[in-house]
Coordinates of C-alpha atoms in Angstrom, one line a residue:
E300 CA 65.8 28.0 0.1
W301 CA 64.4 29.5 3.4
Y302 CA 65.0 26.4 5.4
F303 CA 68.5 25.9 3.6
T304 CA 69.8 29.4 4.7
E305 CA 68.2 30.0 8.1
Q306 CA 68.3 26.3 9.5
W307 CA 70.7 24.4 8.1
S308 CA 74.2 23.9 9.5
P309 CA 76.8 21.2 9.8
A310 CA 75.0 19.9 13.3
A311 CA 71.9 19.5 11.1
N312 CA 73.8 16.7 9.4
S313 CA 74.3 14.5 12.8
T314 CA 70.5 15.5 13.5
Y315 CA 68.9 14.2 10.3
G316 CA 71.4 12.1 9.0
T317 CA 73.2 8.6 9.8
S318 CA 76.3 7.2 9.7
R319 CA 75.8 6.0 6.5
M320 CA 73.9 8.6 4.7
N321 CA 73.9 12.6 5.7
G322 CA 71.2 14.5 6.0
W323 CA 71.8 16.5 2.7
K324 CA 71.3 13.5 0.9
I325 CA 68.3 12.6 2.6
L326 CA 67.1 16.2 2.5
D327 CA 67.4 16.0 -1.5
K328 CA 66.1 12.2 -1.7
A329 CA 62.5 13.7 0.7
L330 CA 62.2 16.7 -1.9
N331 CA 62.9 14.6 -5.1
F332 CA 60.3 11.4 -4.3
K333 CA 63.4 9.0 -4.5
E334 CA 63.7 5.7 -3.2
L335 CA 65.8 5.7 0.0
K336 CA 68.2 2.6 0.0
I337 CA 71.1 1.8 1.4
Y338 CA 73.5 -0.9 0.1
D339 CA 77.0 -2.5 1.4
T340 CA 79.8 -4.0 -0.7
K341 CA 81.0 -7.4 -0.3
Y342 CA 83.0 -9.3 -2.6
N343 CA 82.1 -13.0 -3.9
S344 CA 84.7 -15.5 -4.0
A345 CA 82.5 -17.5 -6.2
T346 CA 82.1 -14.7 -9.1
G347 CA 85.3 -12.9 -8.2
K348 CA 83.6 -9.7 -8.3
D349 CA 82.2 -7.0 -5.7
E350 CA 78.1 -7.2 -5.4
R351 CA 76.1 -5.1 -3.9
V352 CA 73.7 -6.1 -1.0
F353 CA 71.3 -4.5 0.4
N354 CA 71.7 -3.5 4.1
G355 CA 67.8 -3.2 6.0
F356 CA 68.9 -1.9 9.4
E357 CA 71.0 1.4 7.9
T358 CA 68.0 1.5 5.4
M359 CA 65.3 1.8 8.1
K360 CA 67.9 4.3 10.7
A361 CA 67.5 6.5 7.5
Q362 CA 64.1 6.3 6.6
Q363 CA 63.6 7.1 10.2
K364 CA 65.3 10.6 9.9
M365 CA 63.8 11.3 6.6
E366 CA 60.5 11.2 9.0
V367 CA 62.2 13.6 11.3
L368 CA 63.4 15.9 9.0
K369 CA 59.8 15.9 7.2
N370 CA 58.4 16.7 10.8
A371 CA 61.0 19.4 11.5
F372 CA 60.4 21.2 8.3
A373 CA 56.3 21.1 8.9
N374 CA 56.8 22.6 12.3
W375 CA 59.2 25.1 10.6
I376 CA 57.4 26.3 7.8
F377 CA 54.5 28.3 9.7
S378 CA 56.6 29.3 12.6
D379 CA 57.4 32.5 11.2
P380 CA 53.9 34.7 10.9
D381 CA 54.9 36.7 7.1
R382 CA 55.8 33.3 5.9
R383 CA 52.4 31.7 7.0
E384 CA 50.2 34.3 5.9
Q385 CA 52.2 35.0 2.6
L386 CA 51.4 30.4 1.9
E387 CA 48.1 30.7 3.3
R388 CA 47.0 33.5 0.9
I389 CA 48.5 31.5 -2.0
Y390 CA 47.3 28.3 -1.0
N391 CA 43.6 29.4 -0.9
V392 CA 43.7 31.5 -3.9
K393 CA 45.0 28.5 -5.7
M394 CA 43.2 25.5 -3.7
N395 CA 40.1 26.8 -1.4
S396 CA 38.0 29.2 -3.4
V397 CA 36.0 27.2 -4.9
R398 CA 32.0 26.4 -3.6
N399 CA 30.9 23.4 -5.8
R400 CA 27.4 23.5 -7.7
E401 CA 24.5 21.6 -6.8
F402 CA 22.4 19.9 -9.5
D403 CA 18.6 19.5 -9.5
G404 CA 17.1 17.7 -11.8
S405 CA 13.4 17.9 -10.3
N406 CA 12.4 20.6 -13.0
L407 CA 12.9 18.2 -16.1
T408 CA 10.3 16.3 -18.0
F409 CA 11.8 13.0 -19.4
N410 CA 9.8 13.3 -22.7
G411 CA 9.5 9.4 -24.4
I412 CA 10.1 7.8 -21.7
N413 CA 8.5 4.7 -20.2
P414 CA 5.2 5.8 -17.9
D415 CA 5.8 2.4 -15.6
I416 CA 9.3 3.2 -14.7
K417 CA 9.9 6.7 -12.8
L418 CA 13.6 7.7 -11.8
R419 CA 14.6 8.1 -8.1
P420 CA 15.5 11.8 -7.3
H421 CA 19.1 11.3 -7.2
Q422 CA 19.2 9.7 -10.8
A423 CA 16.9 13.1 -12.0
D424 CA 20.1 14.9 -10.3
A425 CA 22.6 13.2 -12.1
V426 CA 21.2 13.5 -15.6
A427 CA 21.1 17.6 -14.4
R428 CA 24.5 17.4 -13.4
T429 CA 25.5 15.7 -17.1
L430 CA 23.7 17.9 -18.8
F431 CA 23.9 21.2 -17.5
G432 CA 27.8 20.9 -15.9
G433 CA 30.9 19.9 -17.6
N434 CA 32.1 16.3 -18.1
T435 CA 30.9 14.1 -15.4
L436 CA 31.7 10.8 -13.3
L437 CA 29.1 9.1 -12.3
A438 CA 30.6 7.5 -9.1
H439 CA 27.3 5.5 -7.6
V440 CA 27.4 2.5 -5.6
V441 CA 26.6 -0.7 -7.6
G442 CA 22.4 -0.8 -7.4
A443 CA 22.4 3.1 -7.8
G444 CA 20.4 2.9 -11.3
K445 CA 23.4 4.1 -13.0
T446 CA 22.4 2.8 -16.6
Y447 CA 19.4 4.5 -16.5
E448 CA 20.8 7.7 -15.3
M449 CA 23.1 7.6 -19.0
V450 CA 20.3 6.9 -20.9
A451 CA 17.7 9.2 -19.8
S452 CA 20.8 11.9 -20.0
C453 CA 21.2 10.7 -23.3
M454 CA 17.8 11.1 -24.5
E455 CA 17.1 14.4 -23.0
G456 CA 19.9 16.0 -24.1
K457 CA 18.7 15.2 -27.5
R458 CA 15.9 17.1 -26.6
L459 CA 16.8 19.8 -25.4
G460 CA 19.3 20.0 -28.4
L461 CA 22.5 19.9 -26.3
N462 CA 23.8 16.3 -28.0
S463 CA 22.8 14.5 -31.5
K464 CA 24.2 11.6 -31.5
S465 CA 26.1 9.8 -28.4
M466 CA 28.0 6.6 -27.8
F467 CA 27.9 3.9 -25.2
V468 CA 31.1 2.4 -24.7
V469 CA 30.3 -0.9 -22.3
P470 CA 31.4 -3.5 -21.0
N471 CA 31.8 -6.3 -24.2
H472 CA 29.5 -8.9 -22.6
L473 CA 26.7 -6.5 -21.4
T474 CA 25.9 -4.7 -24.5
E475 CA 23.0 -6.6 -25.8
Q476 CA 21.5 -6.3 -21.9
F477 CA 22.6 -2.5 -22.2
G478 CA 20.4 -1.9 -25.5
R479 CA 17.4 -4.0 -24.1
E480 CA 17.3 -1.6 -21.2
F481 CA 17.6 1.7 -22.9
L482 CA 14.6 0.3 -25.0
Q483 CA 12.8 -0.3 -22.0
L484 CA 13.9 3.2 -20.5
Y485 CA 13.1 4.7 -24.2
P486 CA 11.0 2.4 -25.9
G487 CA 10.7 4.6 -29.3
A488 CA 14.5 5.4 -29.3
E489 CA 16.5 4.6 -32.5
I490 CA 19.8 2.6 -31.0
L491 CA 22.4 1.1 -32.9
V492 CA 24.0 -1.8 -30.8
A493 CA 27.4 -3.8 -32.0
T494 CA 27.7 -7.2 -31.8
K495 CA 30.5 -9.5 -32.0
A496 CA 30.3 -10.2 -35.8
D497 CA 30.1 -6.8 -36.4
F498 CA 33.4 -6.3 -35.7
K499 CA 35.5 -8.9 -37.4
K500 CA 38.0 -7.7 -40.1
E501 CA 35.7 -7.8 -43.0
K502 CA 32.7 -6.3 -41.5
R503 CA 34.8 -3.6 -39.1
K504 CA 34.7 -0.7 -42.2
E505 CA 30.9 -1.5 -42.9
F506 CA 30.2 -1.3 -39.3
V507 CA 31.7 2.2 -38.4
S508 CA 30.1 3.7 -41.7
R509 CA 26.9 3.0 -40.3
I510 CA 27.8 4.8 -37.3
A511 CA 28.9 7.5 -39.3
T512 CA 26.4 8.0 -41.7
G513 CA 23.3 6.9 -39.8
K514 CA 21.0 9.3 -37.3
Y515 CA 21.0 6.9 -34.3
D516 CA 20.3 8.1 -31.2
A517 CA 22.9 6.4 -29.6
V518 CA 25.3 3.6 -30.6
I519 CA 26.0 1.1 -27.7
I520 CA 29.7 -0.9 -28.4
G521 CA 32.0 -2.6 -26.4
H522 CA 34.9 -2.0 -24.5
S523 CA 37.3 -3.7 -26.9
Q524 CA 35.6 -3.0 -30.2
F525 CA 35.3 1.3 -29.0
E526 CA 39.4 0.2 -29.4
R527 CA 39.6 -0.6 -32.8
I528 CA 37.8 2.6 -34.0
P529 CA 41.0 4.3 -34.0
M530 CA 41.7 8.1 -34.1
S531 CA 43.0 9.7 -37.6
K532 CA 46.6 9.7 -38.4
E533 CA 46.4 13.4 -38.5
Y534 CA 45.0 13.9 -35.4
Q535 CA 47.5 11.4 -33.3
K536 CA 50.1 13.6 -34.8
S537 CA 48.3 16.8 -33.2
H538 CA 47.8 14.7 -29.6
L539 CA 51.4 13.9 -29.3
R540 CA 52.6 17.9 -29.9
E541 CA 50.3 18.6 -27.4
Q542 CA 51.7 16.5 -25.0
I543 CA 55.3 17.4 -26.1
D544 CA 54.2 21.3 -26.0
D545 CA 53.0 20.5 -22.2
V546 CA 56.0 18.3 -21.3
S547 CA 58.6 21.6 -22.7
Q548 CA 56.5 24.1 -20.6
A549 CA 56.9 22.0 -17.5
I550 CA 60.5 21.5 -18.1
I551 CA 60.9 25.5 -18.7
E552 CA 58.7 26.3 -15.3
E553 CA 61.0 23.8 -13.3
K554 CA 64.2 25.7 -14.4
R555 CA 62.8 29.3 -13.7
S556 CA 61.3 28.4 -10.4
R557 CA 63.7 26.0 -8.8
G558 CA 67.0 26.2 -10.4
T559 CA 69.6 23.3 -10.7
F560 CA 68.6 21.7 -7.1
Y561 CA 65.8 20.0 -9.2
R562 CA 67.8 18.8 -11.8
E563 CA 66.4 15.6 -11.5
T564 CA 63.1 16.4 -12.3
T565 CA 64.0 17.9 -15.3
K566 CA 65.8 15.0 -16.4
A567 CA 63.1 13.0 -16.2
L568 CA 60.9 15.3 -18.0
E569 CA 63.4 15.5 -20.8
R570 CA 63.4 11.5 -20.8
T571 CA 59.8 11.6 -21.2
R572 CA 60.0 14.4 -24.3
K573 CA 62.1 12.1 -25.9
S574 CA 59.6 9.3 -26.1
L575 CA 56.8 11.7 -26.9
R576 CA 59.3 12.9 -30.2
S577 CA 60.0 9.5 -30.7
K578 CA 56.8 8.1 -31.0
L579 CA 55.7 11.1 -33.4
N580 CA 58.5 10.4 -35.6
E581 CA 56.9 6.4 -35.7
L582 CA 54.0 7.8 -36.6
N583 CA 55.2 10.2 -39.5
N584 CA 57.0 7.7 -40.9
T585 CA 53.8 5.0 -41.1
P586 CA 51.6 5.3 -44.4
K587 CA 48.4 6.9 -44.0
D588 CA 45.1 4.7 -43.7
D589 CA 41.7 4.8 -45.6
T590 CA 39.8 3.6 -42.3
I591 CA 37.0 6.1 -41.0
G592 CA 38.7 7.9 -38.1
F593 CA 36.6 8.6 -34.3
E594 CA 36.5 12.0 -34.7
E595 CA 34.1 11.3 -38.1
L596 CA 31.7 9.6 -36.8
G597 CA 29.7 12.6 -35.6
I598 CA 29.8 11.8 -31.7
D599 CA 29.1 14.5 -29.8
K600 CA 28.5 12.7 -26.1
L601 CA 31.0 10.0 -25.0
Y602 CA 29.4 7.4 -22.2
V603 CA 32.1 5.4 -20.5
D604 CA 30.2 2.6 -18.1
E605 CA 32.4 0.6 -15.8
A606 CA 35.1 3.0 -16.6
H607 CA 37.5 1.7 -13.4
N608 CA 38.6 -0.6 -16.2
Y609 CA 40.5 2.4 -17.8
K610 CA 42.2 3.2 -15.1
N611 CA 45.9 2.2 -15.9
L612 CA 46.9 5.3 -18.0
N613 CA 50.4 5.9 -18.2
F614 CA 51.9 9.0 -16.4
Y615 CA 55.2 10.1 -15.7
T616 CA 56.7 9.9 -11.9
K617 CA 59.9 10.1 -10.3
M618 CA 59.2 7.9 -7.5
R619 CA 61.0 4.5 -7.4
N620 CA 60.0 1.1 -6.0
V621 CA 56.9 3.3 -4.3
A622 CA 54.0 0.9 -3.4
G623 CA 50.3 2.3 -4.5
L624 CA 50.9 4.3 -7.4
G625 CA 49.6 2.2 -10.8
G626 CA 49.8 4.1 -13.3
T627 CA 50.8 0.8 -15.9
N628 CA 50.6 1.5 -19.7
A629 CA 47.7 0.0 -21.1
K630 CA 46.8 0.9 -24.4
K631 CA 43.3 0.7 -24.3
S632 CA 43.6 3.6 -21.6
N633 CA 45.9 5.6 -23.6
D634 CA 43.1 5.4 -26.4
L635 CA 40.7 6.6 -24.3
F636 CA 42.7 9.5 -23.4
M637 CA 43.2 10.5 -26.1
K638 CA 39.6 10.3 -27.6
C639 CA 39.1 12.1 -24.0
R640 CA 40.7 15.3 -25.3
Y641 CA 39.1 15.4 -29.0
M642 CA 35.7 15.5 -27.0
D643 CA 36.7 18.3 -24.2
K644 CA 37.9 20.3 -27.9
A645 CA 34.8 19.4 -29.9
T646 CA 32.6 20.0 -26.8
N647 CA 34.2 22.6 -24.5
G648 CA 34.9 19.9 -21.8
K649 CA 31.0 18.9 -21.6
G650 CA 30.8 16.0 -23.9
I651 CA 31.9 12.7 -21.5
V652 CA 30.5 11.0 -19.0
F653 CA 32.4 8.3 -16.9
A654 CA 29.8 5.7 -14.7
T655 CA 31.3 3.2 -12.2
G656 CA 31.1 2.3 -8.5
T657 CA 34.4 1.9 -7.8
P658 CA 36.3 5.1 -8.8
V659 CA 39.4 3.9 -6.4
S660 CA 40.0 0.5 -5.7
N661 CA 43.4 -0.6 -5.8
S662 CA 45.8 2.7 -5.7
M663 CA 45.7 6.5 -4.8
S664 CA 46.7 7.5 -8.3
E665 CA 43.1 6.4 -9.4
L666 CA 41.8 9.8 -8.1
Y667 CA 44.5 11.7 -10.6
T668 CA 44.0 9.6 -13.2
M669 CA 40.2 10.4 -13.4
Q670 CA 40.9 14.1 -13.1
R671 CA 42.8 13.9 -16.5
Y672 CA 40.1 12.0 -18.2
L673 CA 37.6 14.5 -17.0
Q674 CA 38.9 17.9 -15.7
Y675 CA 42.3 18.3 -18.0
E676 CA 42.5 22.0 -18.4
G677 CA 41.7 22.3 -14.6
L678 CA 44.8 20.2 -13.6
K679 CA 46.9 22.6 -16.0
K680 CA 45.1 25.6 -14.6
N681 CA 46.2 24.8 -11.0
G682 CA 49.8 23.3 -11.8
H683 CA 49.1 19.5 -11.5
L684 CA 48.9 18.5 -14.4
F685 CA 52.3 15.9 -13.9
F686 CA 51.8 13.2 -11.0
D687 CA 54.7 14.4 -9.1
A688 CA 52.7 18.2 -8.5
W689 CA 49.6 16.7 -7.8
A690 CA 51.4 14.2 -5.5
S691 CA 52.8 17.2 -3.5
A692 CA 49.8 18.9 -3.1
F693 CA 47.3 16.1 -1.8
G694 CA 49.1 12.8 -1.2
E695 CA 52.5 11.8 0.8
T696 CA 54.6 8.3 1.1
S697 CA 55.0 6.7 4.5
T698 CA 57.7 3.8 5.2
A699 CA 56.6 1.3 7.6
M700 CA 57.0 -2.7 8.5
E701 CA 54.4 -4.7 6.3
L702 CA 53.9 -8.5 5.7
K703 CA 55.9 -10.1 3.1
P704 CA 53.8 -10.9 -0.1
E705 CA 54.5 -14.6 0.3
G706 CA 52.8 -14.4 3.6
K707 CA 56.4 -15.4 5.7
G708 CA 58.0 -12.3 7.2
Y709 CA 58.1 -8.8 7.5
Q710 CA 59.7 -5.8 5.4
M711 CA 60.3 -2.2 5.1
K712 CA 57.8 -1.2 2.7
T713 CA 57.4 2.9 1.1
R714 CA 53.9 3.3 -0.2
F715 CA 52.1 6.1 -1.5
S716 CA 49.4 5.6 1.1
K717 CA 48.5 9.4 2.6
F718 CA 45.7 11.9 1.5
Y719 CA 46.2 15.2 2.9
N720 CA 44.9 18.7 2.2
L721 CA 41.7 16.4 1.3
P722 CA 39.0 18.8 1.2
E723 CA 40.5 20.9 -1.2
L724 CA 41.1 18.0 -3.3
M725 CA 37.4 16.5 -3.0
T726 CA 36.5 20.0 -3.8
Q727 CA 38.3 19.9 -7.0
I728 CA 36.8 16.0 -7.4
K729 CA 33.4 17.3 -7.2
E730 CA 33.2 19.6 -10.1
F731 CA 33.2 16.6 -11.9
A732 CA 32.3 13.8 -9.9
D733 CA 28.2 13.2 -8.6
I734 CA 29.3 10.8 -5.4
K735 CA 26.6 8.8 -4.2
T736 CA 27.5 6.1 -1.3
R737 CA 25.4 3.4 -0.2
D738 CA 25.0 5.2 2.9
M739 CA 23.8 8.3 1.2
L740 CA 20.7 6.7 -0.7
N741 CA 19.2 4.2 1.4
L742 CA 18.7 1.6 -1.2
P743 CA 16.1 -1.4 -0.5
T744 CA 18.8 -4.2 0.2
P745 CA 17.6 -7.5 1.7
D746 CA 19.1 -8.8 5.3
V747 CA 22.2 -11.0 5.0
D748 CA 24.0 -13.0 7.6
Y749 CA 27.4 -13.3 7.0
K750 CA 29.3 -16.5 8.2
K751 CA 32.9 -16.6 8.3
I752 CA 34.6 -20.2 8.8
V753 CA 38.4 -20.3 9.5
T754 CA 40.5 -23.3 8.5
E755 CA 43.4 -24.1 9.7
P756 CA 47.0 -24.7 7.0
T757 CA 48.3 -28.5 6.4
K758 CA 51.9 -29.8 6.9
S759 CA 52.1 -29.5 3.5
Q760 CA 50.8 -26.2 3.2
K761 CA 53.4 -25.0 5.2
Q762 CA 56.2 -26.4 3.9
I763 CA 55.0 -25.0 0.5
L764 CA 54.8 -21.5 1.9
E765 CA 58.2 -22.0 3.1
S766 CA 59.6 -22.8 -0.4
L767 CA 57.7 -19.5 -1.9
S768 CA 59.5 -18.0 0.8
E769 CA 62.9 -18.6 -0.3
R770 CA 61.9 -18.2 -4.1
A771 CA 60.8 -14.7 -2.8
E772 CA 63.8 -13.9 -1.1
K773 CA 65.9 -15.2 -4.3
V774 CA 63.9 -12.5 -6.7
R775 CA 64.4 -9.5 -4.2
Q776 CA 68.4 -10.1 -4.3
G777 CA 68.1 -10.7 -8.3
L778 CA 69.6 -14.4 -7.8
V779 CA 67.2 -15.6 -10.6
D780 CA 65.9 -14.2 -14.0
P781 CA 62.4 -12.4 -13.9
W782 CA 61.4 -14.6 -17.0
E783 CA 62.1 -18.2 -14.4
D784 CA 60.5 -16.6 -11.5
N785 CA 59.3 -13.6 -10.4
M786 CA 57.0 -12.0 -7.6
L787 CA 53.8 -12.5 -9.6
K788 CA 54.4 -16.1 -10.2
I789 CA 55.2 -16.1 -6.9
T790 CA 52.4 -14.2 -5.3
T791 CA 49.5 -16.8 -7.5
A792 CA 51.3 -19.8 -6.4
G793 CA 50.4 -18.5 -2.9
K794 CA 47.0 -17.8 -3.8
Q795 CA 46.1 -21.2 -5.3
L796 CA 47.8 -23.0 -1.7
A797 CA 45.6 -21.1 -0.2
L798 CA 42.7 -22.4 -2.2
D799 CA 43.5 -26.0 -2.0
Q800 CA 46.9 -27.6 -2.1
R801 CA 46.0 -29.9 -4.7
T802 CA 46.0 -26.8 -7.0
I803 CA 49.8 -26.9 -6.5
N804 CA 50.3 -30.7 -6.8
P805 CA 47.6 -33.4 -7.7
M806 CA 49.3 -35.8 -5.6
L807 CA 48.7 -34.5 -2.5
P808 CA 46.6 -35.4 -0.3
D809 CA 42.7 -34.0 0.2
D810 CA 42.6 -32.7 3.2
P811 CA 39.1 -33.2 5.3
N812 CA 39.1 -30.5 6.9
S813 CA 40.3 -28.0 4.0
K814 CA 38.9 -25.0 2.6
V815 CA 37.0 -26.6 -0.5
N816 CA 35.7 -29.6 1.7
Q817 CA 34.3 -27.0 4.7
C818 CA 32.7 -25.2 1.4
V819 CA 30.9 -28.6 0.0
K820 CA 30.2 -29.4 3.8
N821 CA 28.2 -25.8 4.1
L822 CA 26.8 -26.1 0.6
Y823 CA 25.2 -29.4 1.5
E824 CA 23.6 -28.1 4.6
I825 CA 22.3 -25.4 3.0
W826 CA 20.5 -27.7 -0.1
K827 CA 19.2 -30.3 2.7
K828 CA 17.3 -27.1 4.7
T829 CA 16.2 -25.7 1.4
K830 CA 15.6 -28.2 -0.5
A831 CA 11.5 -28.3 -0.5
K832 CA 11.7 -24.4 -1.5
K833 CA 14.3 -25.3 -4.4
S834 CA 16.1 -22.6 -3.3
A835 CA 19.5 -21.8 -5.6
Q836 CA 22.9 -21.0 -4.1
L837 CA 25.8 -19.2 -5.8
L838 CA 29.5 -20.3 -5.4
F839 CA 32.1 -17.6 -6.6
C840 CA 35.4 -19.4 -7.1
D841 CA 37.6 -17.5 -9.9
M842 CA 40.7 -19.9 -9.3
S843 CA 41.2 -23.7 -10.5
T844 CA 38.2 -23.2 -13.0
P845 CA 37.5 -26.0 -15.6
S846 CA 39.5 -25.5 -18.8
G847 CA 38.0 -28.0 -21.3
K848 CA 41.4 -29.5 -22.5
N849 CA 42.1 -32.2 -20.6
A850 CA 39.2 -33.4 -18.2
K851 CA 41.7 -35.4 -16.2
D852 CA 43.6 -32.3 -14.9
F853 CA 42.4 -31.5 -11.1
N854 CA 40.2 -28.4 -10.4
V855 CA 38.0 -27.0 -7.7
Y856 CA 34.6 -27.0 -9.7
D857 CA 34.9 -30.6 -11.0
D858 CA 35.9 -31.7 -7.0
I859 CA 33.4 -29.4 -5.5
R860 CA 30.5 -31.2 -8.2
K861 CA 31.5 -34.5 -7.8
K862 CA 31.7 -34.6 -3.8
L863 CA 28.1 -32.8 -3.8
I864 CA 27.1 -35.3 -6.3
E865 CA 28.3 -38.1 -3.6
K866 CA 26.2 -36.6 -1.0
G867 CA 22.9 -36.9 -2.6
I868 CA 22.4 -33.7 -4.7
P869 CA 21.1 -34.6 -8.2
K870 CA 23.9 -34.3 -10.8
E871 CA 21.6 -31.6 -13.0
E872 CA 20.7 -29.5 -10.2
I873 CA 24.5 -28.3 -10.6
E874 CA 25.7 -25.9 -13.2
F875 CA 28.6 -24.2 -13.9
V876 CA 28.7 -20.5 -15.2

């Protein structure tokens, strides 16, 4: 309001606007995180209809004006001493008034631990945080010993009377390995490890009953098995009502504090509320089931290993066509979120431990997602429960030229890619996150000799790349049905093409200088040098794997093995995983 009354004038429209979009509209889009794009209307003689055609040049001009407007606002906002003091006071009270607690685990005794295993100081400190702090994220680099940290936390917590029965949710293929490592550290522990057979339809109820009635120190189950233990229908209804109440309160506050200028916010929130009410009605109309709910298992401490697998938690935002957001609606993530909300209420915010070496991997919103899982009440208290409020305090969208996904040409792309107020954000994150990087720990690691080999594209690869570019342009213009072709199909084809042109078309020639043949040459040279020592090589390739359905189909695995055997490496020395 200050800015409108003090600064805005008819002249501002020419300063901050273009001939195609005036300054008011650009301001409205900037304040509401709206996508800024300009279209022309052109008559299509083939269809006999007017069509909207994207105007990249005018869009770029308007986006540049938006940046000018943002910079002018940032300069103006602190130009008045009284206003500056008022804003700084509000910000410091709300965002800059916390000193993070430090945890020392040197006094923990770890009774019952294997005497041959000694935890490192950072591991003991992490255990202390999980015991005496609230919900915890063990954001430790790979190799830091997160498994032992979680196991020791569970057993020490039980010894101190802080928890009685813990559940460990780990990747499906690691349940038995996790159980072995648990008993390596605490040989006397009573644990229950779920197998694949335990969660077959006919055995699931029996196994869940064993969890509920048994007096185990820990129950270890896989990610997908965890999802098959539902919350009771009554709790699901309660959870949805809570979500509806939070959205309703946000609508009231938006209307009271921001007025009708922010009508887009309230409209979007009302759509979210309507969707939640629809889910609640659907739940009310489903018959009651007789399965044991998660809340009846007696679990009072929940450990989630490789927690980044649950990053796709749905959230509401007004931003459209902005890269770097994430937040797809994954069922398993929503299930975990509901169980975390239950654990928060049952343990007063002290019953959840996440562990991952990559808390942020693809999108900036993943930090917000971790806060929703582990610091829900904190977000609510600070007024950042909804993503746009969080993003306005800690993030910023920026528009720049970048390479197109198909690898040919450039495009203007709006991306949520910049953090600001980072110290204050990290203060909030460190209230629950124990962060340890490789530099901080100085872990013992072997010396590595990195070697990069660059290969040139073939004529066929260049031609196929041209066709991918044409396909991508048709997708952008909406000229093809998404079921027929889309950007995911195109980028997947591009990755296959980069690996080997024969993955696109097996009839294409085998280029002697291709990436695969350079790899074969390198593998053979190393084998020859290390033959006497019988050293092993690991080759990672997650595309063009053998399907087993048709042995005649081309795949890179069989191609590499065949060429290595032809060079002289015995067949029995080459294995696929």
